[in-house]
Amino acid sequence: MEKINTVVAVYNTHSEAEEAITAFKSSNFDMRNLSIAGKEYHSEEHVIGFYNAGDRMKFWGKRGAFWGGFWGMLLGSGLFLIPGVGHIMVLGPLVTWIVGALSEAVVVGGLTALGAGLYSIGIPKDSILRYETALKADHFVVVAHGTLDEVTTAKRILEKTGPLSIDEHHASS
């Protein structure tokens, strides 16, 4: 398990999460160190889907503009069906952590694929369960990682955007 420094914030709405991502971009934070996860939709009345056509990503669905707006800013994307939670859209390095944990069979009792990805970078199981519960309740999870200084900066940015909760996790802990 490779522990890294992270700060994780939970937001109530997609507009609050979007404000956080915009604040990171405005502060010149390295967007390669940022991930966001949340549910894509609530109803089968909307067409849901996304595809990658070279360097372009197109999203459909209730929050298509929300997710599509982040495509150019965040590295990597994935749509995961998590039992008990539903379809979760993930953008950023968190996709790599999830896939890496699954390919290495990092399975921890009671954790989903998302949880296994977070656990693989050193986030404690009790925190992961809170983040999974937040996603199930249609909240959004923003994860920033990097050096200790970068995570401290990220926490200050997140605190200004009014998350429901914010937690720091350090490689040395």
JSON list of N, CA and C in Angstrom, two decimals, residues 20-82:
[
{"chain": "A", "resi": 20, "resn": "ALA", "atom": "N", "xyz": [-15.59, 24.45, -5.90]},
{"chain": "A", "resi": 20, "resn": "ALA", "atom": "CA", "xyz": [-14.29, 24.01, -5.38]},
{"chain": "A", "resi": 20, "resn": "ALA", "atom": "C", "xyz": [-13.31, 23.75, -6.51]},
{"chain": "A", "resi": 21, "resn": "ILE", "atom": "N", "xyz": [-13.74, 23.05, -7.56]},
{"chain": "A", "resi": 21, "resn": "ILE", "atom": "CA", "xyz": [-12.85, 22.77, -8.69]},
{"chain": "A", "resi": 21, "resn": "ILE", "atom": "C", "xyz": [-12.41, 24.07, -9.35]},
{"chain": "A", "resi": 22, "resn": "THR", "atom": "N", "xyz": [-13.33, 25.01, -9.50]},
{"chain": "A", "resi": 22, "resn": "THR", "atom": "CA", "xyz": [-13.02, 26.31, -10.09]},
{"chain": "A", "resi": 22, "resn": "THR", "atom": "C", "xyz": [-12.00, 27.06, -9.22]},
{"chain": "A", "resi": 23, "resn": "ALA", "atom": "N", "xyz": [-12.15, 26.97, -7.90]},
{"chain": "A", "resi": 23, "resn": "ALA", "atom": "CA", "xyz": [-11.20, 27.63, -6.98]},
{"chain": "A", "resi": 23, "resn": "ALA", "atom": "C", "xyz": [-9.80, 27.04, -7.15]},
{"chain": "A", "resi": 24, "resn": "PHE", "atom": "N", "xyz": [-9.72, 25.73, -7.33]},
{"chain": "A", "resi": 24, "resn": "PHE", "atom": "CA", "xyz": [-8.41, 25.11, -7.56]},
{"chain": "A", "resi": 24, "resn": "PHE", "atom": "C", "xyz": [-7.79, 25.62, -8.85]},
{"chain": "A", "resi": 25, "resn": "LYS", "atom": "N", "xyz": [-8.59, 25.66, -9.91]},
{"chain": "A", "resi": 25, "resn": "LYS", "atom": "CA", "xyz": [-8.07, 26.12, -11.20]},
{"chain": "A", "resi": 25, "resn": "LYS", "atom": "C", "xyz": [-7.60, 27.57, -11.10]},
{"chain": "A", "resi": 26, "resn": "SER", "atom": "N", "xyz": [-8.36, 28.41, -10.42]},
{"chain": "A", "resi": 26, "resn": "SER", "atom": "CA", "xyz": [-8.01, 29.83, -10.27]},
{"chain": "A", "resi": 26, "resn": "SER", "atom": "C", "xyz": [-6.74, 30.03, -9.45]},
{"chain": "A", "resi": 27, "resn": "SER", "atom": "N", "xyz": [-6.44, 29.08, -8.56]},
{"chain": "A", "resi": 27, "resn": "SER", "atom": "CA", "xyz": [-5.26, 29.21, -7.69]},
{"chain": "A", "resi": 27, "resn": "SER", "atom": "C", "xyz": [-4.00, 28.61, -8.31]},
{"chain": "A", "resi": 28, "resn": "ASN", "atom": "N", "xyz": [-4.12, 28.11, -9.54]},
{"chain": "A", "resi": 28, "resn": "ASN", "atom": "CA", "xyz": [-3.01, 27.47, -10.23]},
{"chain": "A", "resi": 28, "resn": "ASN", "atom": "C", "xyz": [-2.55, 26.17, -9.56]},
{"chain": "A", "resi": 29, "resn": "PHE", "atom": "N", "xyz": [-3.45, 25.53, -8.81]},
{"chain": "A", "resi": 29, "resn": "PHE", "atom": "CA", "xyz": [-3.17, 24.21, -8.24]},
{"chain": "A", "resi": 29, "resn": "PHE", "atom": "C", "xyz": [-2.98, 23.23, -9.39]},
{"chain": "A", "resi": 30, "resn": "ASP", "atom": "N", "xyz": [-2.09, 22.28, -9.24]},
{"chain": "A", "resi": 30, "resn": "ASP", "atom": "CA", "xyz": [-1.85, 21.28, -10.29]},
{"chain": "A", "resi": 30, "resn": "ASP", "atom": "C", "xyz": [-3.09, 20.39, -10.42]},
{"chain": "A", "resi": 31, "resn": "MET", "atom": "N", "xyz": [-3.85, 20.59, -11.48]},
{"chain": "A", "resi": 31, "resn": "MET", "atom": "CA", "xyz": [-5.13, 19.88, -11.66]},
{"chain": "A", "resi": 31, "resn": "MET", "atom": "C", "xyz": [-4.93, 18.38, -11.83]},
{"chain": "A", "resi": 32, "resn": "ARG", "atom": "N", "xyz": [-3.71, 17.93, -12.11]},
{"chain": "A", "resi": 32, "resn": "ARG", "atom": "CA", "xyz": [-3.44, 16.49, -12.18]},
{"chain": "A", "resi": 32, "resn": "ARG", "atom": "C", "xyz": [-3.50, 15.84, -10.81]},
{"chain": "A", "resi": 33, "resn": "ASN", "atom": "N", "xyz": [-3.53, 16.66, -9.75]},
{"chain": "A", "resi": 33, "resn": "ASN", "atom": "CA", "xyz": [-3.58, 16.17, -8.38]},
{"chain": "A", "resi": 33, "resn": "ASN", "atom": "C", "xyz": [-4.98, 16.30, -7.78]},
{"chain": "A", "resi": 34, "resn": "LEU", "atom": "N", "xyz": [-5.98, 16.33, -8.62]},
{"chain": "A", "resi": 34, "resn": "LEU", "atom": "CA", "xyz": [-7.35, 16.57, -8.16]},
{"chain": "A", "resi": 34, "resn": "LEU", "atom": "C", "xyz": [-8.30, 15.55, -8.77]},
{"chain": "A", "resi": 35, "resn": "SER", "atom": "N", "xyz": [-9.21, 15.04, -7.95]},
{"chain": "A", "resi": 35, "resn": "SER", "atom": "CA", "xyz": [-10.24, 14.10, -8.41]},
{"chain": "A", "resi": 35, "resn": "SER", "atom": "C", "xyz": [-11.59, 14.53, -7.86]},
{"chain": "A", "resi": 36, "resn": "ILE", "atom": "N", "xyz": [-12.64, 14.10, -8.55]},
{"chain": "A", "resi": 36, "resn": "ILE", "atom": "CA", "xyz": [-14.00, 14.32, -8.07]},
{"chain": "A", "resi": 36, "resn": "ILE", "atom": "C", "xyz": [-14.82, 13.07, -8.37]},
{"chain": "A", "resi": 37, "resn": "ALA", "atom": "N", "xyz": [-15.72, 12.74, -7.46]},
{"chain": "A", "resi": 37, "resn": "ALA", "atom": "CA", "xyz": [-16.61, 11.58, -7.64]},
{"chain": "A", "resi": 37, "resn": "ALA", "atom": "C", "xyz": [-18.00, 11.98, -7.22]},
{"chain": "A", "resi": 38, "resn": "GLY", "atom": "N", "xyz": [-18.99, 11.47, -7.93]},
{"chain": "A", "resi": 38, "resn": "GLY", "atom": "CA", "xyz": [-20.39, 11.72, -7.59]},
{"chain": "A", "resi": 38, "resn": "GLY", "atom": "C", "xyz": [-21.30, 10.92, -8.49]},
{"chain": "A", "resi": 39, "resn": "LYS", "atom": "N", "xyz": [-22.56, 10.89, -8.12]},
{"chain": "A", "resi": 39, "resn": "LYS", "atom": "CA", "xyz": [-23.54, 10.20, -8.94]},
{"chain": "A", "resi": 39, "resn": "LYS", "atom": "C", "xyz": [-23.85, 11.03, -10.17]},
{"chain": "A", "resi": 40, "resn": "GLU", "atom": "N", "xyz": [-24.10, 10.36, -11.26]},
{"chain": "A", "resi": 40, "resn": "GLU", "atom": "CA", "xyz": [-24.39, 11.05, -12.51]},
{"chain": "A", "resi": 40, "resn": "GLU", "atom": "C", "xyz": [-25.86, 11.39, -12.64]},
{"chain": "A", "resi": 41, "resn": "TYR", "atom": "N", "xyz": [-26.74, 10.56, -12.11]},
{"chain": "A", "resi": 41, "resn": "TYR", "atom": "CA", "xyz": [-28.15, 10.77, -12.39]},
{"chain": "A", "resi": 41, "resn": "TYR", "atom": "C", "xyz": [-29.04, 10.20, -11.29]},
{"chain": "A", "resi": 42, "resn": "HIS", "atom": "N", "xyz": [-30.31, 10.54, -11.35]},
{"chain": "A", "resi": 42, "resn": "HIS", "atom": "CA", "xyz": [-31.28, 10.07, -10.37]},
{"chain": "A", "resi": 42, "resn": "HIS", "atom": "C", "xyz": [-32.44, 9.33, -11.01]},
{"chain": "A", "resi": 43, "resn": "SER", "atom": "N", "xyz": [-32.59, 9.43, -12.29]},
{"chain": "A", "resi": 43, "resn": "SER", "atom": "CA", "xyz": [-33.81, 8.95, -12.93]},
{"chain": "A", "resi": 43, "resn": "SER", "atom": "C", "xyz": [-33.48, 8.29, -14.25]},
{"chain": "A", "resi": 44, "resn": "GLU", "atom": "N", "xyz": [-34.24, 7.28, -14.60]},
{"chain": "A", "resi": 44, "resn": "GLU", "atom": "CA", "xyz": [-34.07, 6.63, -15.89]},
{"chain": "A", "resi": 44, "resn": "GLU", "atom": "C", "xyz": [-34.73, 7.42, -17.01]},
{"chain": "A", "resi": 45, "resn": "GLU", "atom": "N", "xyz": [-35.31, 8.56, -16.70]},
{"chain": "A", "resi": 45, "resn": "GLU", "atom": "CA", "xyz": [-35.96, 9.39, -17.71]},
{"chain": "A", "resi": 45, "resn": "GLU", "atom": "C", "xyz": [-34.94, 10.12, -18.59]},
{"chain": "A", "resi": 46, "resn": "HIS", "atom": "N", "xyz": [-33.70, 10.18, -18.17]},
{"chain": "A", "resi": 46, "resn": "HIS", "atom": "CA", "xyz": [-32.67, 10.90, -18.91]},
{"chain": "A", "resi": 46, "resn": "HIS", "atom": "C", "xyz": [-31.73, 9.91, -19.58]},
{"chain": "A", "resi": 47, "resn": "VAL", "atom": "N", "xyz": [-31.29, 10.20, -20.78]},
{"chain": "A", "resi": 47, "resn": "VAL", "atom": "CA", "xyz": [-30.29, 9.39, -21.45]},
{"chain": "A", "resi": 47, "resn": "VAL", "atom": "C", "xyz": [-28.98, 9.58, -20.71]},
{"chain": "A", "resi": 48, "resn": "ILE", "atom": "N", "xyz": [-28.32, 8.48, -20.38]},
{"chain": "A", "resi": 48, "resn": "ILE", "atom": "CA", "xyz": [-27.09, 8.54, -19.62]},
{"chain": "A", "resi": 48, "resn": "ILE", "atom": "C", "xyz": [-25.98, 7.91, -20.46]},
{"chain": "A", "resi": 49, "resn": "GLY", "atom": "N", "xyz": [-24.85, 8.55, -20.52]},
{"chain": "A", "resi": 49, "resn": "GLY", "atom": "CA", "xyz": [-23.72, 7.96, -21.21]},
{"chain": "A", "resi": 49, "resn": "GLY", "atom": "C", "xyz": [-22.62, 8.96, -21.41]},
{"chain": "A", "resi": 50, "resn": "PHE", "atom": "N", "xyz": [-21.45, 8.45, -21.78]},
{"chain": "A", "resi": 50, "resn": "PHE", "atom": "CA", "xyz": [-20.35, 9.31, -22.16]},
{"chain": "A", "resi": 50, "resn": "PHE", "atom": "C", "xyz": [-19.45, 8.52, -23.08]},
{"chain": "A", "resi": 51, "resn": "TYR", "atom": "N", "xyz": [-18.71, 9.21, -23.89]},
{"chain": "A", "resi": 51, "resn": "TYR", "atom": "CA", "xyz": [-17.74, 8.55, -24.74]},
{"chain": "A", "resi": 51, "resn": "TYR", "atom": "C", "xyz": [-16.54, 9.46, -24.94]},
{"chain": "A", "resi": 52, "resn": "ASN", "atom": "N", "xyz": [-15.44, 8.85, -25.29]},
{"chain": "A", "resi": 52, "resn": "ASN", "atom": "CA", "xyz": [-14.21, 9.58, -25.52]},
{"chain": "A", "resi": 52, "resn": "ASN", "atom": "C", "xyz": [-13.91, 9.49, -27.01]},
{"chain": "A", "resi": 53, "resn": "ALA", "atom": "N", "xyz": [-13.80, 10.62, -27.67]},
{"chain": "A", "resi": 53, "resn": "ALA", "atom": "CA", "xyz": [-13.46, 10.67, -29.08]},
{"chain": "A", "resi": 53, "resn": "ALA", "atom": "C", "xyz": [-12.14, 11.42, -29.22]},
{"chain": "A", "resi": 54, "resn": "GLY", "atom": "N", "xyz": [-11.05, 10.71, -29.03]},
{"chain": "A", "resi": 54, "resn": "GLY", "atom": "CA", "xyz": [-9.73, 11.36, -29.05]},
{"chain": "A", "resi": 54, "resn": "GLY", "atom": "C", "xyz": [-9.54, 12.19, -27.81]},
{"chain": "A", "resi": 55, "resn": "ASP", "atom": "N", "xyz": [-9.35, 13.48, -27.99]},
{"chain": "A", "resi": 55, "resn": "ASP", "atom": "CA", "xyz": [-9.14, 14.35, -26.84]},
{"chain": "A", "resi": 55, "resn": "ASP", "atom": "C", "xyz": [-10.43, 15.02, -26.38]},
{"chain": "A", "resi": 56, "resn": "ARG", "atom": "N", "xyz": [-11.56, 14.58, -26.90]},
{"chain": "A", "resi": 56, "resn": "ARG", "atom": "CA", "xyz": [-12.84, 15.17, -26.52]},
{"chain": "A", "resi": 56, "resn": "ARG", "atom": "C", "xyz": [-13.67, 14.15, -25.75]},
{"chain": "A", "resi": 57, "resn": "MET", "atom": "N", "xyz": [-14.42, 14.62, -24.78]},
{"chain": "A", "resi": 57, "resn": "MET", "atom": "CA", "xyz": [-15.31, 13.77, -24.02]},
{"chain": "A", "resi": 57, "resn": "MET", "atom": "C", "xyz": [-16.69, 14.38, -24.10]},
{"chain": "A", "resi": 58, "resn": "LYS", "atom": "N", "xyz": [-17.68, 13.57, -24.35]},
{"chain": "A", "resi": 58, "resn": "LYS", "atom": "CA", "xyz": [-19.06, 14.04, -24.41]},
{"chain": "A", "resi": 58, "resn": "LYS", "atom": "C", "xyz": [-19.87, 13.28, -23.36]},
{"chain": "A", "resi": 59, "resn": "PHE", "atom": "N", "xyz": [-20.60, 14.02, -22.57]},
{"chain": "A", "resi": 59, "resn": "PHE", "atom": "CA", "xyz": [-21.45, 13.44, -21.54]},
{"chain": "A", "resi": 59, "resn": "PHE", "atom": "C", "xyz": [-22.90, 13.76, -21.85]},
{"chain": "A", "resi": 60, "resn": "TRP", "atom": "N", "xyz": [-23.77, 12.82, -21.57]},
{"chain": "A", "resi": 60, "resn": "TRP", "atom": "CA", "xyz": [-25.20, 13.08, -21.62]},
{"chain": "A", "resi": 60, "resn": "TRP", "atom": "C", "xyz": [-25.77, 12.79, -20.25]},
{"chain": "A", "resi": 61, "resn": "GLY", "atom": "N", "xyz": [-26.91, 13.31, -19.99]},
{"chain": "A", "resi": 61, "resn": "GLY", "atom": "CA", "xyz": [-27.57, 13.04, -18.72]},
{"chain": "A", "resi": 61, "resn": "GLY", "atom": "C", "xyz": [-27.89, 14.33, -18.01]},
{"chain": "A", "resi": 62, "resn": "LYS", "atom": "N", "xyz": [-28.49, 14.17, -16.85]},
{"chain": "A", "resi": 62, "resn": "LYS", "atom": "CA", "xyz": [-28.95, 15.31, -16.08]},
{"chain": "A", "resi": 62, "resn": "LYS", "atom": "C", "xyz": [-27.82, 16.29, -15.76]},
{"chain": "A", "resi": 63, "resn": "ARG", "atom": "N", "xyz": [-26.61, 15.77, -15.50]},
{"chain": "A", "resi": 63, "resn": "ARG", "atom": "CA", "xyz": [-25.49, 16.63, -15.14]},
{"chain": "A", "resi": 63, "resn": "ARG", "atom": "C", "xyz": [-24.39, 16.59, -16.19]},
{"chain": "A", "resi": 64, "resn": "GLY", "atom": "N", "xyz": [-24.76, 16.42, -17.44]},
{"chain": "A", "resi": 64, "resn": "GLY", "atom": "CA", "xyz": [-23.78, 16.31, -18.52]},
{"chain": "A", "resi": 64, "resn": "GLY", "atom": "C", "xyz": [-22.86, 17.51, -18.61]},
{"chain": "A", "resi": 65, "resn": "ALA", "atom": "N", "xyz": [-23.40, 18.71, -18.49]},
{"chain": "A", "resi": 65, "resn": "ALA", "atom": "CA", "xyz": [-22.57, 19.92, -18.57]},
{"chain": "A", "resi": 65, "resn": "ALA", "atom": "C", "xyz": [-21.60, 19.99, -17.39]},
{"chain": "A", "resi": 66, "resn": "PHE", "atom": "N", "xyz": [-22.07, 19.57, -16.21]},
{"chain": "A", "resi": 66, "resn": "PHE", "atom": "CA", "xyz": [-21.23, 19.57, -15.01]},
{"chain": "A", "resi": 66, "resn": "PHE", "atom": "C", "xyz": [-20.00, 18.68, -15.23]},
{"chain": "A", "resi": 67, "resn": "TRP", "atom": "N", "xyz": [-20.23, 17.41, -15.61]},
{"chain": "A", "resi": 67, "resn": "TRP", "atom": "CA", "xyz": [-19.12, 16.49, -15.79]},
{"chain": "A", "resi": 67, "resn": "TRP", "atom": "C", "xyz": [-18.29, 16.87, -17.00]},
{"chain": "A", "resi": 68, "resn": "GLY", "atom": "N", "xyz": [-18.92, 17.24, -18.09]},
{"chain": "A", "resi": 68, "resn": "GLY", "atom": "CA", "xyz": [-18.20, 17.60, -19.31]},
{"chain": "A", "resi": 68, "resn": "GLY", "atom": "C", "xyz": [-17.27, 18.78, -19.11]},
{"chain": "A", "resi": 69, "resn": "GLY", "atom": "N", "xyz": [-17.66, 19.72, -18.26]},
{"chain": "A", "resi": 69, "resn": "GLY", "atom": "CA", "xyz": [-16.83, 20.88, -17.98]},
{"chain": "A", "resi": 69, "resn": "GLY", "atom": "C", "xyz": [-15.53, 20.53, -17.29]},
{"chain": "A", "resi": 70, "resn": "PHE", "atom": "N", "xyz": [-15.50, 19.42, -16.56]},
{"chain": "A", "resi": 70, "resn": "PHE", "atom": "CA", "xyz": [-14.29, 19.01, -15.85]},
{"chain": "A", "resi": 70, "resn": "PHE", "atom": "C", "xyz": [-13.38, 18.14, -16.71]},
{"chain": "A", "resi": 71, "resn": "TRP", "atom": "N", "xyz": [-13.91, 17.61, -17.82]},
{"chain": "A", "resi": 71, "resn": "TRP", "atom": "CA", "xyz": [-13.14, 16.67, -18.62]},
{"chain": "A", "resi": 71, "resn": "TRP", "atom": "C", "xyz": [-11.79, 17.24, -19.03]},
{"chain": "A", "resi": 72, "resn": "GLY", "atom": "N", "xyz": [-11.75, 18.49, -19.46]},
{"chain": "A", "resi": 72, "resn": "GLY", "atom": "CA", "xyz": [-10.50, 19.08, -19.91]},
{"chain": "A", "resi": 72, "resn": "GLY", "atom": "C", "xyz": [-9.56, 19.43, -18.77]},
{"chain": "A", "resi": 73, "resn": "MET", "atom": "N", "xyz": [-10.08, 19.51, -17.55]},
{"chain": "A", "resi": 73, "resn": "MET", "atom": "CA", "xyz": [-9.26, 19.93, -16.42]},
{"chain": "A", "resi": 73, "resn": "MET", "atom": "C", "xyz": [-8.65, 18.76, -15.65]},
{"chain": "A", "resi": 74, "resn": "LEU", "atom": "N", "xyz": [-9.36, 17.64, -15.56]},
{"chain": "A", "resi": 74, "resn": "LEU", "atom": "CA", "xyz": [-8.94, 16.55, -14.70]},
{"chain": "A", "resi": 74, "resn": "LEU", "atom": "C", "xyz": [-8.49, 15.36, -15.52]},
{"chain": "A", "resi": 75, "resn": "LEU", "atom": "N", "xyz": [-7.46, 14.69, -15.06]},
{"chain": "A", "resi": 75, "resn": "LEU", "atom": "CA", "xyz": [-6.83, 13.60, -15.78]},
{"chain": "A", "resi": 75, "resn": "LEU", "atom": "C", "xyz": [-7.52, 12.26, -15.47]},
{"chain": "A", "resi": 76, "resn": "GLY", "atom": "N", "xyz": [-8.10, 11.61, -16.49]},
{"chain": "A", "resi": 76, "resn": "GLY", "atom": "CA", "xyz": [-8.72, 10.30, -16.33]},
{"chain": "A", "resi": 76, "resn": "GLY", "atom": "C", "xyz": [-10.20, 10.40, -16.03]},
{"chain": "A", "resi": 77, "resn": "SER", "atom": "N", "xyz": [-10.94, 9.36, -16.46]},
{"chain": "A", "resi": 77, "resn": "SER", "atom": "CA", "xyz": [-12.37, 9.33, -16.18]},
{"chain": "A", "resi": 77, "resn": "SER", "atom": "C", "xyz": [-12.85, 7.89, -16.12]},
{"chain": "A", "resi": 78, "resn": "GLY", "atom": "N", "xyz": [-13.92, 7.66, -15.39]},
{"chain": "A", "resi": 78, "resn": "GLY", "atom": "CA", "xyz": [-14.51, 6.34, -15.31]},
{"chain": "A", "resi": 78, "resn": "GLY", "atom": "C", "xyz": [-15.91, 6.41, -14.77]},
{"chain": "A", "resi": 79, "resn": "LEU", "atom": "N", "xyz": [-16.71, 5.45, -15.16]},
{"chain": "A", "resi": 79, "resn": "LEU", "atom": "CA", "xyz": [-18.06, 5.29, -14.64]},
{"chain": "A", "resi": 79, "resn": "LEU", "atom": "C", "xyz": [-18.10, 3.91, -14.01]},
{"chain": "A", "resi": 80, "resn": "PHE", "atom": "N", "xyz": [-18.39, 3.86, -12.72]},
{"chain": "A", "resi": 80, "resn": "PHE", "atom": "CA", "xyz": [-18.38, 2.61, -11.98]},
{"chain": "A", "resi": 80, "resn": "PHE", "atom": "C", "xyz": [-19.76, 2.34, -11.42]},
{"chain": "A", "resi": 81, "resn": "LEU", "atom": "N", "xyz": [-20.20, 1.08, -11.49]},
{"chain": "A", "resi": 81, "resn": "LEU", "atom": "CA", "xyz": [-21.43, 0.65, -10.84]},
{"chain": "A", "resi": 81, "resn": "LEU", "atom": "C", "xyz": [-21.02, 0.04, -9.51]},
{"chain": "A", "resi": 82, "resn": "ILE", "atom": "N", "xyz": [-21.38, 0.72, -8.44]},
{"chain": "A", "resi": 82, "resn": "ILE", "atom": "CA", "xyz": [-21.00, 0.27, -7.11]},
{"chain": "A", "resi": 82, "resn": "ILE", "atom": "C", "xyz": [-22.24, -0.26, -6.40]}
]
